[in-house]
Short mmCIF file of C-alpha atoms in Angstrom, two decimals:
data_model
loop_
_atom_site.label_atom_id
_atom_site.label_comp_id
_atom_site.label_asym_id
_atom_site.label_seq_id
_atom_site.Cartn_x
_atom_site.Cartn_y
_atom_site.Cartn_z
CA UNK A 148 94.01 69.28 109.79
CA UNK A 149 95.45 70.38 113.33
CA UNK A 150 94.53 73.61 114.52
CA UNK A 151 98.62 73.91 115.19
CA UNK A 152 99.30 72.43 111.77
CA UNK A 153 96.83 74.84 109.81
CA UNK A 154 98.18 77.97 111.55
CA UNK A 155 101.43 76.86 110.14
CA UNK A 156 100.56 77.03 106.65
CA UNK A 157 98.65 79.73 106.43
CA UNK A 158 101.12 82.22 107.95
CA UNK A 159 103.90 80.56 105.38
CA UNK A 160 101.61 81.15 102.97
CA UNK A 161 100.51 84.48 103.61
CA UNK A 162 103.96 85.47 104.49
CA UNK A 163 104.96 84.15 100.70
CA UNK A 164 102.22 86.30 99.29
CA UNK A 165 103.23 89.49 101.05
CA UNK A 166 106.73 89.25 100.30
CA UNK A 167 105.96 88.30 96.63
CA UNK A 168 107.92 84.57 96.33
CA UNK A 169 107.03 81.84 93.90
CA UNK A 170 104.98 78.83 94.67
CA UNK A 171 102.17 78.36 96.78
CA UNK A 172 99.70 78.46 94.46
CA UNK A 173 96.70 76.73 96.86
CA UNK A 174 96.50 79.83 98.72
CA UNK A 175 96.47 81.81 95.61
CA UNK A 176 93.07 82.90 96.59
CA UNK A 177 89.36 83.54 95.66
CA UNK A 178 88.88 85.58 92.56
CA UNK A 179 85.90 87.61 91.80
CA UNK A 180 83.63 86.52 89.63
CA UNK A 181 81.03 89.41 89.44
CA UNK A 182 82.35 93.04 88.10
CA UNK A 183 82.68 95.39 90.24
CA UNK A 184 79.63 97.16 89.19
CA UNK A 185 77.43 94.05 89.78
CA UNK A 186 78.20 94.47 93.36
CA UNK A 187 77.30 98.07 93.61
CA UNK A 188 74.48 100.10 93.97
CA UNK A 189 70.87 99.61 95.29
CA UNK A 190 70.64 96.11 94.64
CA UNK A 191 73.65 94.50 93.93
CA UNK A 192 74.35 90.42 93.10
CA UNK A 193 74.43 88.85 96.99
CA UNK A 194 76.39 85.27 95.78
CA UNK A 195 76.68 82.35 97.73
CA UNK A 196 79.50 82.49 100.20
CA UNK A 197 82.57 80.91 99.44
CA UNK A 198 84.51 80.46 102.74
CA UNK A 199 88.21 81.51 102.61
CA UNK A 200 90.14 78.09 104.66
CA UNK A 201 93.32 80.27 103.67
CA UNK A 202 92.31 84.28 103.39
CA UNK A 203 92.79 85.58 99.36
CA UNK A 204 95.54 88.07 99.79
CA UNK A 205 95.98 90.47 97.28
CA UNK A 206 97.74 93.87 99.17
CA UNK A 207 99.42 96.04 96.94
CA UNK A 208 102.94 96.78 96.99
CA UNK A 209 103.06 101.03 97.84
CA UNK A 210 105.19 103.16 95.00
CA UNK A 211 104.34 106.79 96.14
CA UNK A 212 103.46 109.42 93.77
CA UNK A 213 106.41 111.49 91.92
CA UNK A 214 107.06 114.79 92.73
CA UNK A 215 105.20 115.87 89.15
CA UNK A 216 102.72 113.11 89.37
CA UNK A 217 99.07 113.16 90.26
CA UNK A 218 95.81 110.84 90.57
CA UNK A 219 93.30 111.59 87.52
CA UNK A 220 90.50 113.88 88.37
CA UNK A 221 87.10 113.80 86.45
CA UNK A 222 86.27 115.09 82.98
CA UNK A 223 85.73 118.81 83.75
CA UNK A 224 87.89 119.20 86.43
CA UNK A 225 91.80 119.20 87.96
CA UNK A 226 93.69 118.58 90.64
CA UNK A 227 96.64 120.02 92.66
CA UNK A 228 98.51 119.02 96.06
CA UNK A 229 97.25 121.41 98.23
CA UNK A 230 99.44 120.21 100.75
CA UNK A 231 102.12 117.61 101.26
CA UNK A 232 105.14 116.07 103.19
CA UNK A 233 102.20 115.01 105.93
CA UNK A 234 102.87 111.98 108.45
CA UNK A 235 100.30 109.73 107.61
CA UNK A 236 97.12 112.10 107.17
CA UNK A 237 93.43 110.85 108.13
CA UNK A 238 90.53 112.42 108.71
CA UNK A 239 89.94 116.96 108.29
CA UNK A 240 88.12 119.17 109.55
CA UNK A 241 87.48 122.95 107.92
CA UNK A 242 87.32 125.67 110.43
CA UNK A 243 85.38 128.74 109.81
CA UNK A 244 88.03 130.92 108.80
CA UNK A 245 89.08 128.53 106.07
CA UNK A 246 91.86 126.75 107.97
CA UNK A 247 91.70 122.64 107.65
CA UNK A 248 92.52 120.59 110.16
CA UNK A 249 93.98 117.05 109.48
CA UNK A 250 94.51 114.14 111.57
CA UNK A 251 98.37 112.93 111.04
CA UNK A 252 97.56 109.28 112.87
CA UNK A 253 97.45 105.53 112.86
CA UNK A 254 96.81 102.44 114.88
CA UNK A 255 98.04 102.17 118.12
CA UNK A 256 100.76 99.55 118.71
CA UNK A 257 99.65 96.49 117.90
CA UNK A 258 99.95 93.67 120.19
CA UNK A 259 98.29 90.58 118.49
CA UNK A 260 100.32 87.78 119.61
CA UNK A 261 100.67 84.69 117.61
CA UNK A 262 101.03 83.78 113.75
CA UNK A 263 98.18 86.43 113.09
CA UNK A 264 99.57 89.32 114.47
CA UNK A 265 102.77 88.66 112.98
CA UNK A 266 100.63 88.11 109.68
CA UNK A 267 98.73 91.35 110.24
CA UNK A 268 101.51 93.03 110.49
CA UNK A 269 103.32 91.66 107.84
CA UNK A 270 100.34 93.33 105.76
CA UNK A 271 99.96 96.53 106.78
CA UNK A 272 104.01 97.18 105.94
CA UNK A 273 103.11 96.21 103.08
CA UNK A 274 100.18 98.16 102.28
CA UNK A 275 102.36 101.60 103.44
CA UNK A 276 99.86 101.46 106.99
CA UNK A 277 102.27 99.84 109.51
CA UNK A 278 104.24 103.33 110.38
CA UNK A 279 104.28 104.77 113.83
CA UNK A 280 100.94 106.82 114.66
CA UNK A 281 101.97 110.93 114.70
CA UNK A 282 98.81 111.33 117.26
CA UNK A 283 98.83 114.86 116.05
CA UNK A 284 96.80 117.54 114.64
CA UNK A 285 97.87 120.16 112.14
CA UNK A 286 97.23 123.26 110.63
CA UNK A 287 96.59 123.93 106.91
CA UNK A 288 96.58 127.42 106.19
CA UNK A 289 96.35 129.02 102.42
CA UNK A 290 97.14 132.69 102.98
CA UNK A 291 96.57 133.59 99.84
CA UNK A 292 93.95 131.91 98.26
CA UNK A 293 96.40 130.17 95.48
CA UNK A 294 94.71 126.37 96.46
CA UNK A 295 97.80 125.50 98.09
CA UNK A 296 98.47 125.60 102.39
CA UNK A 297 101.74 127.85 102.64
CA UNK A 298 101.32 127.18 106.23
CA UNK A 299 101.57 123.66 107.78
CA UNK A 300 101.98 123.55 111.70
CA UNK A 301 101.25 120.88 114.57
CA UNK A 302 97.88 122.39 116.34
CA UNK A 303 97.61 119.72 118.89
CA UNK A 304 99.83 116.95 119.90
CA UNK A 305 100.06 114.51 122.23
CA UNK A 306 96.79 112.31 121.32
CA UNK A 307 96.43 108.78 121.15
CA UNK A 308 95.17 107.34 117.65
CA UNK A 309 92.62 111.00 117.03
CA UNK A 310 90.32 110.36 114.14
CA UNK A 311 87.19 112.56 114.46
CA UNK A 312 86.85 116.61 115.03
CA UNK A 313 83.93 118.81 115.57
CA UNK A 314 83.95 122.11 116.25
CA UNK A 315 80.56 123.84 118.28
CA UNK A 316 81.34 127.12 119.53
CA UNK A 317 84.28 127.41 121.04
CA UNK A 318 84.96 123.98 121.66
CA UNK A 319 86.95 121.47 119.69
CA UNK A 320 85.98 118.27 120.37
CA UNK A 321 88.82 115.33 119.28
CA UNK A 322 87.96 111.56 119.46
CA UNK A 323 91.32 109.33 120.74
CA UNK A 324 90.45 105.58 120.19
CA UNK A 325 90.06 105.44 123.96
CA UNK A 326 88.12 108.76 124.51
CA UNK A 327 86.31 112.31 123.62
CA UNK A 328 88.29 115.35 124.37
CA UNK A 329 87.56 118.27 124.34
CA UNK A 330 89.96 121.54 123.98
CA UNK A 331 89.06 125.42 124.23
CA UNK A 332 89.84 126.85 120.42
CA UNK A 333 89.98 130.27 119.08
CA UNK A 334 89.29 131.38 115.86
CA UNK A 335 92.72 132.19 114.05
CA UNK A 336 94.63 130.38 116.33
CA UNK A 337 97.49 127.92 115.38
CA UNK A 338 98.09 125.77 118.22
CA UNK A 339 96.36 124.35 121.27
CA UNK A 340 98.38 123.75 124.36
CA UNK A 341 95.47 123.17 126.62
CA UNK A 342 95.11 119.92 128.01
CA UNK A 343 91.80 119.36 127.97
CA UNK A 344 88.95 117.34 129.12
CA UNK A 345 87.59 113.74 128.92
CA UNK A 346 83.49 114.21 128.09
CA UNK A 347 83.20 109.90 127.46
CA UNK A 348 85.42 107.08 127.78
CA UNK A 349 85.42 104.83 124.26
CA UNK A 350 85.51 100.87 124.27
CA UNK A 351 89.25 99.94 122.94
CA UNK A 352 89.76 96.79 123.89
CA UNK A 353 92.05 94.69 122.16
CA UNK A 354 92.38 93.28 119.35
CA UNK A 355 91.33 97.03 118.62
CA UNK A 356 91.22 96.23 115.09
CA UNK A 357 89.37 98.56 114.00
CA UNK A 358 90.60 101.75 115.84
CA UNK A 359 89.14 104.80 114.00
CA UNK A 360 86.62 106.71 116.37
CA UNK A 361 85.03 109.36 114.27
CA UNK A 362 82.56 112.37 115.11
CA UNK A 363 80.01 114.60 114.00
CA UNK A 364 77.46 117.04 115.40
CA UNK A 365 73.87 117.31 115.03
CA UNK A 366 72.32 121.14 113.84
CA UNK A 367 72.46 123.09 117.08
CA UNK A 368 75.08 121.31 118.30
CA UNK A 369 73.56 119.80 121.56
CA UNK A 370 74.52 116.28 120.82
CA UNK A 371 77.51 114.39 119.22
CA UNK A 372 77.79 111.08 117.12
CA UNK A 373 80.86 108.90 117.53
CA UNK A 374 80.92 106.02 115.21
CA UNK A 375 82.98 102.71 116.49
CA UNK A 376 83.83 99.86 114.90
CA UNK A 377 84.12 96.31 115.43
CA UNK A 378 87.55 94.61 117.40
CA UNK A 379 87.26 91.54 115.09
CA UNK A 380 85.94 90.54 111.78
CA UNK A 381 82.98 88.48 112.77
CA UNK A 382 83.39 88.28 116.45
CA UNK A 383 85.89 85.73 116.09
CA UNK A 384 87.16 86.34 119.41
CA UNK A 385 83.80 86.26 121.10
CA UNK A 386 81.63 88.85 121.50
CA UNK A 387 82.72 89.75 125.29
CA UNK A 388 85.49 91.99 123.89
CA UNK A 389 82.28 93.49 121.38
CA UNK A 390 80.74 95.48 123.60
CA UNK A 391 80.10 98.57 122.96
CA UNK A 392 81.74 98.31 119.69
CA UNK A 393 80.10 98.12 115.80
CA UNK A 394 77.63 100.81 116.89
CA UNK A 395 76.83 104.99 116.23
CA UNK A 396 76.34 106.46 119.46
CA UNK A 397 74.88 109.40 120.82
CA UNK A 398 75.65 111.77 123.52
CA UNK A 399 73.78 114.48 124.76
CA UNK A 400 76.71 117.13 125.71
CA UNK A 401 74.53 118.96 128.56
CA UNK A 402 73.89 115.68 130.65
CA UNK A 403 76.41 113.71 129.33
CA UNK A 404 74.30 110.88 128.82
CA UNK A 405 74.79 108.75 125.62
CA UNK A 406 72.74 105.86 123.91
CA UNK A 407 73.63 103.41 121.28
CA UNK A 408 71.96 105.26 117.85
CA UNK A 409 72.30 102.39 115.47
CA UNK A 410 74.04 98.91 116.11
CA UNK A 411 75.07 96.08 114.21
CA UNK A 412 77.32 98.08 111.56
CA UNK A 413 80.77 96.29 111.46
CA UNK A 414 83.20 99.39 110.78
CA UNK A 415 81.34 103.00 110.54
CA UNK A 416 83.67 105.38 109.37
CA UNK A 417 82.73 108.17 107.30
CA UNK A 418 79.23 110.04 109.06
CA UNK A 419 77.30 113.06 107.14
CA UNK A 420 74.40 114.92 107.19
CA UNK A 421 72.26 114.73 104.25
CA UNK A 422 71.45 118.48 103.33
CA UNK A 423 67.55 117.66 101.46
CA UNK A 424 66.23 115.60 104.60
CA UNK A 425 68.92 116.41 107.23
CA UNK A 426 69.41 112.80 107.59
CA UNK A 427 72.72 111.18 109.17
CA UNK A 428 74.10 108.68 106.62
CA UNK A 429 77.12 106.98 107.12
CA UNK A 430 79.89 104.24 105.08
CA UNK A 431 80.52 101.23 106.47
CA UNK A 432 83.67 98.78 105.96
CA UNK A 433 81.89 94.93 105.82
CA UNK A 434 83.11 91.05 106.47
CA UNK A 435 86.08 89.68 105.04
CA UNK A 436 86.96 85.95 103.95
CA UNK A 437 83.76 85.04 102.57
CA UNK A 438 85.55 85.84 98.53
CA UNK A 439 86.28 88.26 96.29
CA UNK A 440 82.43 88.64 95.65
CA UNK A 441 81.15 89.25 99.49
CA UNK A 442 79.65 91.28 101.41
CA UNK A 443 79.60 94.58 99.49
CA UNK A 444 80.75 97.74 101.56
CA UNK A 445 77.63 99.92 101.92
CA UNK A 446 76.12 103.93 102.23
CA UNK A 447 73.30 104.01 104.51
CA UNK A 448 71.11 106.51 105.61
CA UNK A 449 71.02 105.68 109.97
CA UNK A 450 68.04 106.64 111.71
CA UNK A 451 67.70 105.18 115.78
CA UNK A 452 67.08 101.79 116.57
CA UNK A 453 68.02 100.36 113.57
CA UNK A 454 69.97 97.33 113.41
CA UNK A 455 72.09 96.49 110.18
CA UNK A 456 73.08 92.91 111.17
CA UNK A 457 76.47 92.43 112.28
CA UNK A 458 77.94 89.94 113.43
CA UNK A 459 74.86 87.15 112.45
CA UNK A 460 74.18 88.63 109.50
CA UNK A 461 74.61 90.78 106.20
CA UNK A 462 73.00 92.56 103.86
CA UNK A 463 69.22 92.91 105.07
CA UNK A 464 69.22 88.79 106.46
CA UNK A 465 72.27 86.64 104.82
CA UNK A 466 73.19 85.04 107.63
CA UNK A 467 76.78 84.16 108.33
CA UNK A 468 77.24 80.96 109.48
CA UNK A 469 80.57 81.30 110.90
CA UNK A 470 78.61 83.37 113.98
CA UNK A 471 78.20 81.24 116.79
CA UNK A 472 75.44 81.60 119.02
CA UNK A 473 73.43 81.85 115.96
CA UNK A 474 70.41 84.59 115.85
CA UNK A 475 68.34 83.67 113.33
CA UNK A 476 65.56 85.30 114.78
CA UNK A 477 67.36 88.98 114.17
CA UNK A 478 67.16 88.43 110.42
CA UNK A 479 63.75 90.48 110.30
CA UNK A 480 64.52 93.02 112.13
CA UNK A 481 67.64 93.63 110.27
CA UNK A 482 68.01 96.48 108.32
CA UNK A 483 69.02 96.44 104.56
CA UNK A 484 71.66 99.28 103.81
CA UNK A 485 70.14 101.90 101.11
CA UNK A 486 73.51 101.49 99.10
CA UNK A 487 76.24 98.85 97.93
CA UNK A 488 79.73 100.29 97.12
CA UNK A 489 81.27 97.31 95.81
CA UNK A 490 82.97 94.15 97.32
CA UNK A 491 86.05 95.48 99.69
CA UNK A 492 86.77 98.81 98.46
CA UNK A 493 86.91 100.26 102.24
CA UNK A 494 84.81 103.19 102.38
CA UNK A 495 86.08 105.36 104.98
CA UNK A 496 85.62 109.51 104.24
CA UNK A 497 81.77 110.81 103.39
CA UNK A 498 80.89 114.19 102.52
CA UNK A 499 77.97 115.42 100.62
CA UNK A 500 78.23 118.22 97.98
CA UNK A 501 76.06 121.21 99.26
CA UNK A 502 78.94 123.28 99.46
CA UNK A 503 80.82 122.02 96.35
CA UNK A 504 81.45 123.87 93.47
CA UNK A 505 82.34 121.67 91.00
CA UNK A 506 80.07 121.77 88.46
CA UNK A 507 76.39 120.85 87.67
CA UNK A 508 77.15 116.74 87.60
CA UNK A 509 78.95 116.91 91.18
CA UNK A 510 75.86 119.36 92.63
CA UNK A 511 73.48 116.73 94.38
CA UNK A 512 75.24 113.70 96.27
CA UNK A 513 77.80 112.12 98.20
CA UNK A 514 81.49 112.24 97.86
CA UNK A 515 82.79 108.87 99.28
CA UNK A 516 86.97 107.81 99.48
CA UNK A 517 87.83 104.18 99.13
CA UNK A 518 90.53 103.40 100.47
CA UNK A 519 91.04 100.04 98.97
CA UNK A 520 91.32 96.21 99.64
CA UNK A 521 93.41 93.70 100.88
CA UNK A 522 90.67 90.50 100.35
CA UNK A 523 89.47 90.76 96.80
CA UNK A 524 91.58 90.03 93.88
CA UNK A 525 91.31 91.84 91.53
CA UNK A 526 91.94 94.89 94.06
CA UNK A 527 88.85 96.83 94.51
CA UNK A 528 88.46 100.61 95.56
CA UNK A 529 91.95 102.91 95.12
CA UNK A 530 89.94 106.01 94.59
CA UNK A 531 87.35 108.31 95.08
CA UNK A 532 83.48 108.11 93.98
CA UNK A 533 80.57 110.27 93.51
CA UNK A 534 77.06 109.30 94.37
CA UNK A 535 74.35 110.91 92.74
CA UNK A 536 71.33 111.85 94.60
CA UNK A 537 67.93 112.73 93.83
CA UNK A 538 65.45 115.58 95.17
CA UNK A 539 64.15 112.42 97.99
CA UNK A 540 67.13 112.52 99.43
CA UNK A 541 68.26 109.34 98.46
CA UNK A 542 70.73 107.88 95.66
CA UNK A 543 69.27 108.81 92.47
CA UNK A 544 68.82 105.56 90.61
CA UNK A 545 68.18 104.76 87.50
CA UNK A 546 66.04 101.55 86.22
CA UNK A 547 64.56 100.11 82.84
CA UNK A 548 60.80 99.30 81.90
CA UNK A 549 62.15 95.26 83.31
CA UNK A 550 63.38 97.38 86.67
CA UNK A 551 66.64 96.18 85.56
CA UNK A 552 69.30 99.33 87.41
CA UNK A 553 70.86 101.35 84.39
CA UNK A 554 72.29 104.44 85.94
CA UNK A 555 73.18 105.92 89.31
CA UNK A 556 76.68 104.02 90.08
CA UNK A 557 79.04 105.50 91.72
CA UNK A 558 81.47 108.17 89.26
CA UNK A 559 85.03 108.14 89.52
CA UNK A 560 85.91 111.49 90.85
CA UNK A 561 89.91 111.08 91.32
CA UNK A 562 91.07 107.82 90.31
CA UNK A 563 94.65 106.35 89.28
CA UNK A 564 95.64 105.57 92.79
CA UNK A 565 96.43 101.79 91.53
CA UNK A 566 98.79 101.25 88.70
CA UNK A 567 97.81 99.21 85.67
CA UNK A 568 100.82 96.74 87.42
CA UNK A 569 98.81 96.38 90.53
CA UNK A 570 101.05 99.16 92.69
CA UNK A 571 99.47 101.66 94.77
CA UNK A 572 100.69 105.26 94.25
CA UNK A 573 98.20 105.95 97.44
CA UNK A 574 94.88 105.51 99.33
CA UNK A 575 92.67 107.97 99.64
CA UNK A 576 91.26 108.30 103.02
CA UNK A 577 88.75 110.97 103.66
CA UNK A 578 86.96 113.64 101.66
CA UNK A 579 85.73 116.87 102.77
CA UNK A 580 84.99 119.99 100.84
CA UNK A 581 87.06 123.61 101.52
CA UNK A 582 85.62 127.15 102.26
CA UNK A 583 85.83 127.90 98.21
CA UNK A 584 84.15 124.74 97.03
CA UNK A 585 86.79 122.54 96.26
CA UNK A 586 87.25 118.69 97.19
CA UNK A 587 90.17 117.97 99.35
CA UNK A 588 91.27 114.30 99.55
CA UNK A 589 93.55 113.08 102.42
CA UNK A 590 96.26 110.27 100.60
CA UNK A 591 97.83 108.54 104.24
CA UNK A 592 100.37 106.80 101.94
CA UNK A 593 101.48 109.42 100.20
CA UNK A 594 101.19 111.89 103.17
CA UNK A 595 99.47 114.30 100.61
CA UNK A 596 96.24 116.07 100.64
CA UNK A 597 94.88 116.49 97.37
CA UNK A 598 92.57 119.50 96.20
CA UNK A 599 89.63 118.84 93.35
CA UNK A 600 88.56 121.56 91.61
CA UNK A 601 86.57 122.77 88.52
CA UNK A 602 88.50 125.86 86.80
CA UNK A 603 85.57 126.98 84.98
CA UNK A 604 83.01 127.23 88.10
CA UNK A 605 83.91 130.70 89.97
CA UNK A 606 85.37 129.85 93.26
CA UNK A 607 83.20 130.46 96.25
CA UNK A 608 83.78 133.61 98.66
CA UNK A 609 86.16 132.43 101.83
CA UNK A 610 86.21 134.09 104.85
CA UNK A 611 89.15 135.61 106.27
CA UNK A 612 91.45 134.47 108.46
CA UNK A 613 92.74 135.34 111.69
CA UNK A 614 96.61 136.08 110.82
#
């Protein structure tokens, strides 16, 4: 078939399965023939690929929440808007005096030319992500202490695309998809009209695909960690407009000089640090187009140097043949990632639960949102997870006398973001937990942030806050 020809069909295709009309059932799509929890965990099921000639589409059409309606939390504990009305809310950041901070943002424009741009975009209307990016940062403020921000205010505007936010000092830093900023910040304050200062330049070439740049500090704050993802899938557009890109990288604030931490991790989104072993682990967003069953979505603990395969290959070696050059001489030195999160689900917010107080099963692991996929059917992810961990730092697994793995899947934390009908009342998008111990969950679809708590554990102290 004609390249010309084949580009024709798909994007009728795909444009019939977005829009919901009859017919076409050859591009109906792969389904999954492993359960979700077969792909998960330590060692999940690796199947043989099974190449997509037309991608499975499966997006889900977005029915926002009600204005009495909820996700499910957990046995043992509840959930409440804490705040709402939000333009598209990302990533957060809790300041010391309690305020949270939350990235209203999105893509930049996109310019893909062609049938697939007009096919990408197509999609993310569809899956409620093709609005206009806010490239703002707000203010959540709960005055008094009722688990619900009375006070919602723009703190800094003006960005382009900001994802990640640390705090050292008196410094906020902000990562733009193009760049780290940095902005003076005072404790109590409510807005920042400084301008502000580039520290590094970040790669954001097009097709900037994957756009988020996201940051986190080490202990004493010396150095920072910006994670950036791939511009492609597989490098389908070479690997020239690569560079720099599928990486963690480090920069040492006093010099200014940075280094590429780990490479070869498609889309890093979520980073943490692990509180037993003070360990930086991160989520990672994997391949598409290689079916419903491939390449699980991972949490991985990242030390430097390592390599985790990407483009050539997946999963500790698996190569992927649709990688030209071909390196098969990288499979050994690839590193396998410590956890599998299932096919697709789109892992993008980590925290871990040090400062949680949510009970005695939600005391010792990781907190991951999942935002949900596009290239699995049945959909995959649509919620939020817990990860148990044991006293080694490391996912606390669970195996029989045959070594066969019996426990230590990921728990549904807050879950009902996809409708028995296939519609999704949001996405949860990042996860971080709030000066009294409670799990807040940004929803970009729904423009809420959600707050998980457990009535019965006494809420931790908060400081006060600058009025």
């Amino acid at each position: 078939m004609k390249t010309k020809t084949r580009n024709i069909l798909i994007f009728l295709g795909l444009t019939t399965a977005v829009v919901g009309g009859a017919g076409w059932y050859f591009l109906s799509g792969d389904k999954a023939q492993l359960d979700i929890a077969q792909v998960s965990g330590p060692s999940p099921e690796i199947t043989a690929p099974r190449k997509e000639i037309f991608p499975t589409i499966n997006v889900a059409d977005v029915k926002p929440w009600g204005p009495n309606e909820a996700p499910k939390a957990a046995e043992g504990l509840q959930v409440a808007r804490f705040a709402d009305g939000l333009d598209h809310p990302r990533s957060m950041l809790v300041l010391p005096n309690g305020d949270v901070l939350v990235a209203e943002t999105n893509s930049p424009p996109r310019e893909n030319p062609g049938i697939e741009g007009m096919v990408m975009r197509l999609l993310m209307n569809k899956a409620g992500a093709g609005v206009k990016s806010a490239n703002r940062i707000s203010l959540l403020r709960d005055s008094d202490g009722d688990g619900k921000a009375e006070t919602k205010t723009p703190f800094l505007e003006g960005l382009n695309s900001p994802y990640g936010m640390v705090l050292i000092g008196d410094t906020l830093y902000v990562a733009n998809t193009d760049a780290v900023m940095a902005f003076p910040y005072s404790e109590g304050q409510t807005k920042i009209t400084a301008k502000g200062r580039k520290v590094l330049s970040l790669p954001a070439q097009k097709p900037n695909n994957h756009w988020t740049r996201n940051l986190i500090a080490n202990a004493d704050g010396t150095k920072l960690f910006v994670a950036i993802g791939s511009a492609s899938n597989v490098a389908e557009k070479g690997l020239e407009v690569e560079k720099g890109r599928a990486r963690i990288i480090e920069l040492d604030l006093a010099t200014g000089k940075k280094r590429d931490f780990a490479v070869g991790l498609r889309n890093p989104v979520g980073m943490a640090w692990e509180p037993s072993s003070d360990a930086l682990w991160t989520v990672v967003n994997e391949r598409d187009m290689l079916g419903s069953d491939l390449v699980p979505d991972y949490l991985t603990k990242v030390e430097a140097g390592m390599h985790f395969g990407w483009p050539w290959n997946y999963w500790g070696g698996y190569e992927d043949f649709r990688v030209e050059p071909r390196r098969p001489e990288l499979r050994e030195y690839t590193r396998r990632p410590d956890y599998a999160l299932g096919t697709h689900v789109a892992p993008l917010g980590l925290t871990f639960a040090e400062k949680a107080a949510l009970g005695s099963g939600f005391a010792n692991g990781a907190f991951v949102a999942l935002h949900g996929s596009w290239n699995r059917k049945p959909a995959s992810g649509y919620k939020v997870v817990f990860v148990p961990f044991g006293d080694n730092g490391r996912p606390a697994v669970i195996r029989d006398a045959k070594g066969k793995v019996t426990g230590g899947l990921p728990v549904n934390v807050l879950s009902g973001f996809l409708t028995k009908s296939g519609d999704a009342k949001g996405r949860p998008t990042d996860v971080t937990i709030d000066s009294k111990g409670a799990l807040l969950v940004t929803d970009d679809v729904s423009g809420i942030v959600w707050r998980v708590s457990n009535p019965k554990v006494q809420a931790k102290p908060v400081q006060t806050a600058m009025r």
